[in-house]
Every structure is written in structure tokens, then in C-alpha cells.
């Protein structure tokens, strides 16, 4: 009985200690929610590792400490550009995470992936290596070779954004981890281009770019056609209003569909103006440009143009 009581007391002490650490961590650290989520995910992956053959006993207090330390570490290792600013288009952000990319972001990465300047300090990234990265390699193996400031190495842009399926073998440098064996860079790059993985990723990238471009072109052509159709339909309407104004003819009659303006439009349709006929018969009823309000707007614009022309002639 005494042993059981001692066990209960120790459990209560552990819970109190954990609660105290939780309170301290919430007061001391105010890391963003996303960083805490990243730390939790990383911690869970390390705890549920496939290499472990025996289940681990997880202490909630140790989890709190690791989450806090991971959150602080992630704050200090945020991705920065050459000027020390956060950059969205780093290839290192998407290594192993391309599945979360939106269509727009994937296209943006293909077109405007971050690249270091010629004055970038590659030596600072290669303090543990015998040789540093050379900026000329980016032009030599353009457009697929890119550099990661965060991971301090080279990657294949196509293989990261469009990761190939692994039928056999293990993906390594340039795909899932940075390439840093710079003394053999040309051998590795030429060998990578000939791999089935790179060919599949390159084909996927080209297909993605072509489809996206074709859709954008189709939308642009559609918009231009609508503008051109509206312009062609508006010309006979404007010319009719100008004709009525120059000949001092009333635009409107006693009824809504009565008057010289409407009669002249019908005369143009009978004379073979197919564009005007299609516009009035099949166009949207709220966009026919024949209402009294539109007539007055066109007359006001004509008055402005006439005044400007008179002023220029003075």
C-alpha cells in the first residue's frame, strides 16, 4: 500500500513538473504557429522512425523542451536572400515538398527561381569543402541547374518541382539532397542529364509550361475577340447617333422603341449589316448600347471631341 502511494505521488510530481515547463515555455517563447507545427512534425517523424525495432517511451516534458528548442532554431535559420530578406522562390524550400505547390507557384518557380548573383559568397557556403561552387556553371547547365542558399548546394530544378517516380535505385544528389562534389561537377551533370529520372522530369516540366501557356494564350485571344466584337458593334451605333446629331434629327420618339435612331438601326440591318444584327438579336440585353443613357454618353463624348478640335484650330 505504501509503495502504491509512493508511485501515485511520483506521477503527480511528474505531471506538475510538466505543467510548470509548459507554462514557462509558453511565457518565454512566442514562436509562430507554423514553426511549432514544423517542429512537431519533425519531432514525430524522429520518434516514429522505421529503423527502430522497439517502441520508445515518450516523456511529454522532453517533447515540450524539444519543440521549444526547434521553434527557436527554425526562427534563426529562416531562408534569406542576398540582402538578408525572406525569399519565396528558393529551390531549397520545395525539396521533398513539391506536392504542396500550387499551379501558379510551380510556374513562377520555373520562370523566376532564385539565382545567386555573380558576387555571391560561395566560399562562405563551402567552408567544409575543398572546392566552392562556380557561378558560371549555372549558365553552362541552364535552365535546370539551380543553387540553394539554404542547403548550400546545387539542385536540378525540374527534378525538384516534378519529382520522378522511383522504379529502382535511390535518388540522391541534385534531386533530394544538394550536390556538393564540385570537383566532379561536369561528370555528375552530364550523367544526370542522361538519367531516366531527369528525362521524365524535363518532359513533365515542358508539358506543364506548354499547357499553361496555351491556356493563357487562349484566354487572351478570347478577351481580344470580345473587345473587337464590341468595337465593331458599337461603330454603327455611334455613326447613327452622329448622323442624327449633324442633321438635327430627334433620337427618341414617344415610345421606347420609337424614333429616328431605332429606325436607322433597323435600316442598317436590312441593308446587310450582319455584325449589328448579331449584336442586337443575340447579344446580351443589358449590353446593347442603345439605351437613352448610352446615347447621352456618346453625345457628351462627341461634344468633348468637338470642343477639343475647335481649341486646337484656334
Coordinates of C-alpha atoms in Angstrom, one line a residue, residues 12 15 26 36 44-45 107 110 127 155 176 228 236 286-287 303 310:
X12 CA 1.7 13.7 -9.6
X15 CA 2.6 15.9 -14.1
X26 CA 4.5 29.5 -23.4
X36 CA 5.7 24.9 -33.9
X44 CA 7.1 13.0 -34.5
X45 CA 9.0 11.7 -37.5
X107 CA 5.0 28.1 -62.9
X110 CA 10.0 27.5 -63.4
X127 CA 34.0 26.2 -45.6
X155 CA 19.9 21.0 -57.4
X176 CA 16.6 15.0 -52.8
X228 CA -13.1 43.5 -81.1
X236 CA -22.7 51.6 -86.5
X286 CA -28.1 44.7 -70.8
X287 CA -25.2 45.4 -73.2
X303 CA -19.2 67.3 -77.7
X310 CA -12.1 73.8 -82.1

